[in-house]
PDB file of N, CA and C in Angstrom:
ATOM      1  N   MET A  10     -92.882-118.437 178.516  1.00 46.00           N
ATOM      2  CA  MET A  10     -92.607-118.390 177.100  1.00 46.00           C
ATOM      3  C   MET A  10     -92.474-119.789 176.524  1.00 46.00           C
ATOM      4  N   TRP A  11     -91.853-120.684 177.269  1.00 52.00           N
ATOM      5  CA  TRP A  11     -91.613-122.033 176.757  1.00 52.00           C
ATOM      6  C   TRP A  11     -92.705-123.008 177.160  1.00 52.00           C
ATOM      7  N   SER A  12     -93.700-122.560 177.935  1.00 53.00           N
ATOM      8  CA  SER A  12     -94.710-123.480 178.448  1.00 53.00           C
ATOM      9  C   SER A  12     -95.547-124.121 177.349  1.00 53.00           C
ATOM     10  N   TYR A  13     -95.645-123.477 176.217  1.00 53.00           N
ATOM     11  CA  TYR A  13     -96.469-124.032 175.151  1.00 53.00           C
ATOM     12  C   TYR A  13     -95.774-125.159 174.393  1.00 53.00           C
ATOM     13  N   LEU A  14     -94.477-125.305 174.566  1.00 55.00           N
ATOM     14  CA  LEU A  14     -93.747-126.306 173.792  1.00 55.00           C
ATOM     15  C   LEU A  14     -94.199-127.726 174.090  1.00 55.00           C
ATOM     16  N   TRP A  15     -94.660-127.959 175.324  1.00 54.00           N
ATOM     17  CA  TRP A  15     -95.119-129.304 175.662  1.00 54.00           C
ATOM     18  C   TRP A  15     -96.310-129.712 174.808  1.00 54.00           C
ATOM     19  N   SER A  16     -97.031-128.748 174.253  1.00 56.00           N
ATOM     20  CA  SER A  16     -98.238-129.031 173.475  1.00 56.00           C
ATOM     21  C   SER A  16     -97.954-129.536 172.069  1.00 56.00           C
ATOM     22  N   TRP A  17     -96.775-129.263 171.551  1.00 58.00           N
ATOM     23  CA  TRP A  17     -96.498-129.609 170.163  1.00 58.00           C
ATOM     24  C   TRP A  17     -96.721-131.073 169.814  1.00 58.00           C
ATOM     25  N   PRO A  18     -96.304-132.031 170.647  1.00 60.00           N
ATOM     26  CA  PRO A  18     -96.575-133.432 170.263  1.00 60.00           C
ATOM     27  C   PRO A  18     -98.066-133.704 170.091  1.00 60.00           C
ATOM     28  N   TYR A  19     -98.882-133.058 170.938  1.00 56.00           N
ATOM     29  CA  TYR A  19    -100.326-133.245 170.828  1.00 56.00           C
ATOM     30  C   TYR A  19    -100.885-132.582 169.574  1.00 56.00           C
ATOM     31  N   VAL A  20    -100.354-131.426 169.240  1.00 58.00           N
ATOM     32  CA  VAL A  20    -100.801-130.738 168.028  1.00 58.00           C
ATOM     33  C   VAL A  20    -100.478-131.581 166.809  1.00 58.00           C
ATOM     34  N   LEU A  21     -99.263-132.077 166.777  1.00 60.00           N
ATOM     35  CA  LEU A  21     -98.829-132.849 165.618  1.00 60.00           C
ATOM     36  C   LEU A  21     -99.570-134.170 165.494  1.00 60.00           C
ATOM     37  N   SER A  22     -99.954-134.759 166.625  1.00 60.00           N
ATOM     38  CA  SER A  22    -100.652-136.042 166.576  1.00 60.00           C
ATOM     39  C   SER A  22    -102.155-135.866 166.438  1.00 60.00           C
ATOM     40  N   GLY A  23    -102.632-134.623 166.518  1.00 62.00           N
ATOM     41  CA  GLY A  23    -104.063-134.371 166.394  1.00 62.00           C
ATOM     42  C   GLY A  23    -104.840-134.673 167.656  1.00 62.00           C
ATOM     43  N   GLN A  24    -104.161-134.811 168.792  1.00 63.00           N
ATOM     44  CA  GLN A  24    -104.817-135.183 170.043  1.00 63.00           C
ATOM     45  C   GLN A  24    -105.049-133.999 170.973  1.00 63.00           C
ATOM     46  N   MET A  25    -104.817-132.808 170.511  1.00 65.00           N
ATOM     47  CA  MET A  25    -104.980-131.648 171.382  1.00 65.00           C
ATOM     48  C   MET A  25    -106.464-131.325 171.511  1.00 65.00           C
ATOM     49  N   ASP A  26    -106.940-131.166 172.752  1.00 78.00           N
ATOM     50  CA  ASP A  26    -108.345-130.829 172.953  1.00 78.00           C
ATOM     51  C   ASP A  26    -108.539-129.314 172.837  1.00 78.00           C
ATOM     52  N   GLU A  27    -109.789-128.909 172.872  1.00 80.00           N
ATOM     53  CA  GLU A  27    -110.140-127.503 172.654  1.00 80.00           C
ATOM     54  C   GLU A  27    -109.518-126.584 173.704  1.00 80.00           C
ATOM     55  N   ALA A  28    -109.526-126.989 174.972  1.00 77.00           N
ATOM     56  CA  ALA A  28    -108.969-126.148 176.037  1.00 77.00           C
ATOM     57  C   ALA A  28    -107.478-125.919 175.828  1.00 77.00           C
ATOM     58  N   HIS A  29    -106.777-126.975 175.467  1.00 82.00           N
ATOM     59  CA  HIS A  29    -105.344-126.828 175.236  1.00 82.00           C
ATOM     60  C   HIS A  29    -105.080-125.963 174.002  1.00 82.00           C
ATOM     61  N   MET A  30    -105.925-126.091 173.008  1.00 86.00           N
ATOM     62  CA  MET A  30    -105.754-125.293 171.796  1.00 86.00           C
ATOM     63  C   MET A  30    -105.968-123.814 172.101  1.00 86.00           C
ATOM     64  N   GLU A  31    -106.972-123.502 172.930  1.00 87.00           N
ATOM     65  CA  GLU A  31    -107.214-122.114 173.317  1.00 87.00           C
ATOM     66  C   GLU A  31    -106.029-121.566 174.104  1.00 87.00           C
ATOM     67  N   GLU A  32    -105.502-122.382 175.023  1.00 89.00           N
ATOM     68  CA  GLU A  32    -104.337-121.964 175.799  1.00 89.00           C
ATOM     69  C   GLU A  32    -103.143-121.720 174.874  1.00 89.00           C
ATOM     70  N   PHE A  33    -102.953-122.611 173.941  1.00 88.00           N
ATOM     71  CA  PHE A  33    -101.862-122.483 172.977  1.00 88.00           C
ATOM     72  C   PHE A  33    -102.011-121.191 172.182  1.00 88.00           C
ATOM     73  N   ASP A  34    -103.230-120.886 171.739  1.00 91.00           N
ATOM     74  CA  ASP A  34    -103.483-119.659 170.982  1.00 91.00           C
ATOM     75  C   ASP A  34    -103.207-118.414 171.821  1.00 91.00           C
ATOM     76  N   LEU A  35    -103.621-118.442 173.101  1.00 93.00           N
ATOM     77  CA  LEU A  35    -103.379-117.298 173.982  1.00 93.00           C
ATOM     78  C   LEU A  35    -101.885-117.062 174.182  1.00 93.00           C
ATOM     79  N   VAL A  36    -101.156-118.136 174.387  1.00 93.00           N
ATOM     80  CA  VAL A  36     -99.709-118.013 174.570  1.00 93.00           C
ATOM     81  C   VAL A  36     -99.061-117.482 173.293  1.00 93.00           C
ATOM     82  N   ALA A  37     -99.512-117.963 172.154  1.00 93.00           N
ATOM     83  CA  ALA A  37     -98.961-117.491 170.879  1.00 93.00           C
ATOM     84  C   ALA A  37     -99.245-116.001 170.685  1.00 93.00           C
ATOM     85  N   GLU A  38    -100.450-115.557 171.064  1.00 95.00           N
ATOM     86  CA  GLU A  38    -100.794-114.138 170.965  1.00 95.00           C
ATOM     87  C   GLU A  38     -99.919-113.299 171.890  1.00 95.00           C
ATOM     88  N   LYS A  39     -99.736-113.784 173.123  1.00 95.00           N
ATOM     89  CA  LYS A  39     -98.893-113.055 174.073  1.00 95.00           C
ATOM     90  C   LYS A  39     -97.464-112.966 173.560  1.00 95.00           C
ATOM     91  N   GLN A  40     -96.977-114.045 173.001  1.00 95.00           N
ATOM     92  CA  GLN A  40     -95.616-114.050 172.474  1.00 95.00           C
ATOM     93  C   GLN A  40     -95.487-113.043 171.333  1.00 95.00           C
ATOM     94  N   ALA A  41     -96.472-113.001 170.453  1.00 95.00           N
ATOM     95  CA  ALA A  41     -96.439-112.048 169.337  1.00 95.00           C
ATOM     96  C   ALA A  41     -96.465-110.610 169.853  1.00 95.00           C
ATOM     97  N   THR A  42     -97.275-110.359 170.879  1.00 96.00           N
ATOM     98  CA  THR A  42     -97.350-109.025 171.470  1.00 96.00           C
ATOM     99  C   THR A  42     -96.021-108.630 172.095  1.00 96.00           C
ATOM    100  N   ILE A  43     -95.421-109.558 172.829  1.00 96.00           N
ATOM    101  CA  ILE A  43     -94.137-109.287 173.472  1.00 96.00           C
ATOM    102  C   ILE A  43     -93.061-109.019 172.425  1.00 96.00           C
ATOM    103  N   GLU A  44     -93.050-109.811 171.365  1.00 96.00           N
ATOM    104  CA  GLU A  44     -92.060-109.606 170.306  1.00 96.00           C
ATOM    105  C   GLU A  44     -92.243-108.248 169.630  1.00 96.00           C
ATOM    106  N   LYS A  45     -93.499-107.843 169.425  1.00 97.00           N
ATOM    107  CA  LYS A  45     -93.776-106.537 168.819  1.00 97.00           C
ATOM    108  C   LYS A  45     -93.301-105.412 169.742  1.00 97.00           C
ATOM    109  N   GLU A  46     -93.613-105.528 171.042  1.00 97.00           N
ATOM    110  CA  GLU A  46     -93.193-104.511 171.999  1.00 97.00           C
ATOM    111  C   GLU A  46     -91.673-104.447 172.101  1.00 97.00           C
ATOM    112  N   LEU A  47     -91.024-105.595 172.061  1.00 97.00           N
ATOM    113  CA  LEU A  47     -89.565-105.634 172.107  1.00 97.00           C
ATOM    114  C   LEU A  47     -88.966-104.928 170.895  1.00 97.00           C
ATOM    115  N   MET A  48     -89.533-105.164 169.736  1.00 97.00           N
ATOM    116  CA  MET A  48     -89.050-104.507 168.521  1.00 97.00           C
ATOM    117  C   MET A  48     -89.218-102.990 168.633  1.00 97.00           C
ATOM    118  N   GLU A  49     -90.355-102.546 169.173  1.00 97.00           N
ATOM    119  CA  GLU A  49     -90.585-101.112 169.345  1.00 97.00           C
ATOM    120  C   GLU A  49     -89.582-100.512 170.325  1.00 97.00           C
ATOM    121  N   LEU A  50     -89.291-101.230 171.403  1.00 97.00           N
ATOM    122  CA  LEU A  50     -88.309-100.751 172.374  1.00 97.00           C
ATOM    123  C   LEU A  50     -86.915-100.666 171.759  1.00 97.00           C
ATOM    124  N   LYS A  51     -86.573-101.643 170.941  1.00 96.00           N
ATOM    125  CA  LYS A  51     -85.274-101.614 170.264  1.00 96.00           C
ATOM    126  C   LYS A  51     -85.188-100.418 169.319  1.00 96.00           C
ATOM    127  N   GLN A  52     -86.278-100.135 168.611  1.00 96.00           N
ATOM    128  CA  GLN A  52     -86.292 -98.985 167.702  1.00 96.00           C
ATOM    129  C   GLN A  52     -86.155 -97.681 168.481  1.00 96.00           C
ATOM    130  N   ASP A  53     -86.855 -97.586 169.629  1.00 95.00           N
ATOM    131  CA  ASP A  53     -86.738 -96.396 170.470  1.00 95.00           C
ATOM    132  C   ASP A  53     -85.306 -96.222 170.968  1.00 95.00           C
ATOM    133  N   LEU A  54     -84.690 -97.307 171.383  1.00 96.00           N
ATOM    134  CA  LEU A  54     -83.313 -97.252 171.869  1.00 96.00           C
ATOM    135  C   LEU A  54     -82.363 -96.806 170.760  1.00 96.00           C
ATOM    136  N   ASP A  55     -82.543 -97.357 169.569  1.00 95.00           N
ATOM    137  CA  ASP A  55     -81.708 -96.955 168.433  1.00 95.00           C
ATOM    138  C   ASP A  55     -81.875 -95.468 168.137  1.00 95.00           C
ATOM    139  N   LEU A  56     -83.113 -94.990 168.203  1.00 95.00           N
ATOM    140  CA  LEU A  56     -83.383 -93.572 167.957  1.00 95.00           C
ATOM    141  C   LEU A  56     -82.695 -92.709 169.005  1.00 95.00           C
ATOM    142  N   LYS A  57     -82.772 -93.125 170.270  1.00 94.00           N
ATOM    143  CA  LYS A  57     -82.128 -92.357 171.341  1.00 94.00           C
ATOM    144  C   LYS A  57     -80.615 -92.343 171.166  1.00 94.00           C
ATOM    145  N   LYS A  58     -80.057 -93.459 170.718  1.00 94.00           N
ATOM    146  CA  LYS A  58     -78.612 -93.493 170.463  1.00 94.00           C
ATOM    147  C   LYS A  58     -78.256 -92.533 169.338  1.00 94.00           C
ATOM    148  N   ASP A  59     -79.066 -92.528 168.280  1.00 94.00           N
ATOM    149  CA  ASP A  59     -78.826 -91.618 167.154  1.00 94.00           C
ATOM    150  C   ASP A  59     -78.904 -90.165 167.611  1.00 94.00           C
ATOM    151  N   VAL A  60     -79.910 -89.840 168.414  1.00 94.00           N
ATOM    152  CA  VAL A  60     -80.069 -88.475 168.921  1.00 94.00           C
ATOM    153  C   VAL A  60     -78.870 -88.111 169.792  1.00 94.00           C
ATOM    154  N   GLY A  61     -78.424 -89.061 170.609  1.00 93.00           N
ATOM    155  CA  GLY A  61     -77.251 -88.814 171.451  1.00 93.00           C
ATOM    156  C   GLY A  61     -76.014 -88.519 170.629  1.00 93.00           C
ATOM    157  N   GLU A  62     -75.832 -89.251 169.556  1.00 94.00           N
ATOM    158  CA  GLU A  62     -74.682 -89.014 168.674  1.00 94.00           C
ATOM    159  C   GLU A  62     -74.783 -87.650 167.994  1.00 94.00           C
ATOM    160  N   ILE A  63     -75.974 -87.267 167.593  1.00 94.00           N
ATOM    161  CA  ILE A  63     -76.179 -85.956 166.965  1.00 94.00           C
ATOM    162  C   ILE A  63     -75.853 -84.844 167.957  1.00 94.00           C
ATOM    163  N   ILE A  64     -76.275 -85.014 169.199  1.00 95.00           N
ATOM    164  CA  ILE A  64     -75.998 -84.008 170.228  1.00 95.00           C
ATOM    165  C   ILE A  64     -74.496 -83.862 170.446  1.00 95.00           C
ATOM    166  N   VAL A  65     -73.790 -84.975 170.491  1.00 92.00           N
ATOM    167  CA  VAL A  65     -72.332 -84.925 170.666  1.00 92.00           C
ATOM    168  C   VAL A  65     -71.685 -84.164 169.514  1.00 92.00           C
ATOM    169  N   VAL A  66     -72.103 -84.432 168.297  1.00 93.00           N
ATOM    170  CA  VAL A  66     -71.547 -83.737 167.131  1.00 93.00           C
ATOM    171  C   VAL A  66     -71.862 -82.250 167.196  1.00 93.00           C
ATOM    172  N   LEU A  67     -73.101 -81.906 167.523  1.00 94.00           N
ATOM    173  CA  LEU A  67     -73.483 -80.494 167.606  1.00 94.00           C
ATOM    174  C   LEU A  67     -72.705 -79.769 168.700  1.00 94.00           C
ATOM    175  N   GLU A  68     -72.502 -80.431 169.831  1.00 94.00           N
ATOM    176  CA  GLU A  68     -71.735 -79.812 170.916  1.00 94.00           C
ATOM    177  C   GLU A  68     -70.282 -79.594 170.508  1.00 94.00           C
ATOM    178  N   SER A  69     -69.723 -80.535 169.758  1.00 93.00           N
ATOM    179  CA  SER A  69     -68.333 -80.356 169.317  1.00 93.00           C
ATOM    180  C   SER A  69     -68.228 -79.228 168.295  1.00 93.00           C
ATOM    181  N   ILE A  70     -69.231 -79.077 167.449  1.00 92.00           N
ATOM    182  CA  ILE A  70     -69.251 -77.970 166.481  1.00 92.00           C
ATOM    183  C   ILE A  70     -69.386 -76.645 167.224  1.00 92.00           C
ATOM    184  N   ARG A  71     -70.278 -76.616 168.200  1.00 93.00           N
ATOM    185  CA  ARG A  71     -70.495 -75.397 168.981  1.00 93.00           C
ATOM    186  C   ARG A  71     -69.226 -75.002 169.747  1.00 93.00           C
ATOM    187  N   ALA A  72     -68.511 -75.993 170.231  1.00 92.00           N
ATOM    188  CA  ALA A  72     -67.282 -75.717 170.985  1.00 92.00           C
ATOM    189  C   ALA A  72     -66.205 -75.100 170.098  1.00 92.00           C
ATOM    190  N   LYS A  73     -66.252 -75.362 168.811  1.00 89.00           N
ATOM    191  CA  LYS A  73     -65.252 -74.819 167.885  1.00 89.00           C
ATOM    192  C   LYS A  73     -65.499 -73.343 167.581  1.00 89.00           C
ATOM    193  N   PHE A  74     -66.702 -72.856 167.815  1.00 84.00           N
ATOM    194  CA  PHE A  74     -67.030 -71.465 167.482  1.00 84.00           C
ATOM    195  C   PHE A  74     -67.095 -70.627 168.695  1.00 84.00           C
TER     196      PHE A  74
END
């Protein structure tokens, strides 16, 4: 994840060659993909927590009757 950081001085100075630029782009794409997947996993986890809370409430209501 942090391997691309070494490239920044070259990017800023305009000395980055094509191979390094392609590598930088690939790493950036992978990072974006990982961040998207992480967000989806967090949303799934939140949904499962919500469903779990609903089940607890329904079970407590059912226990009262």
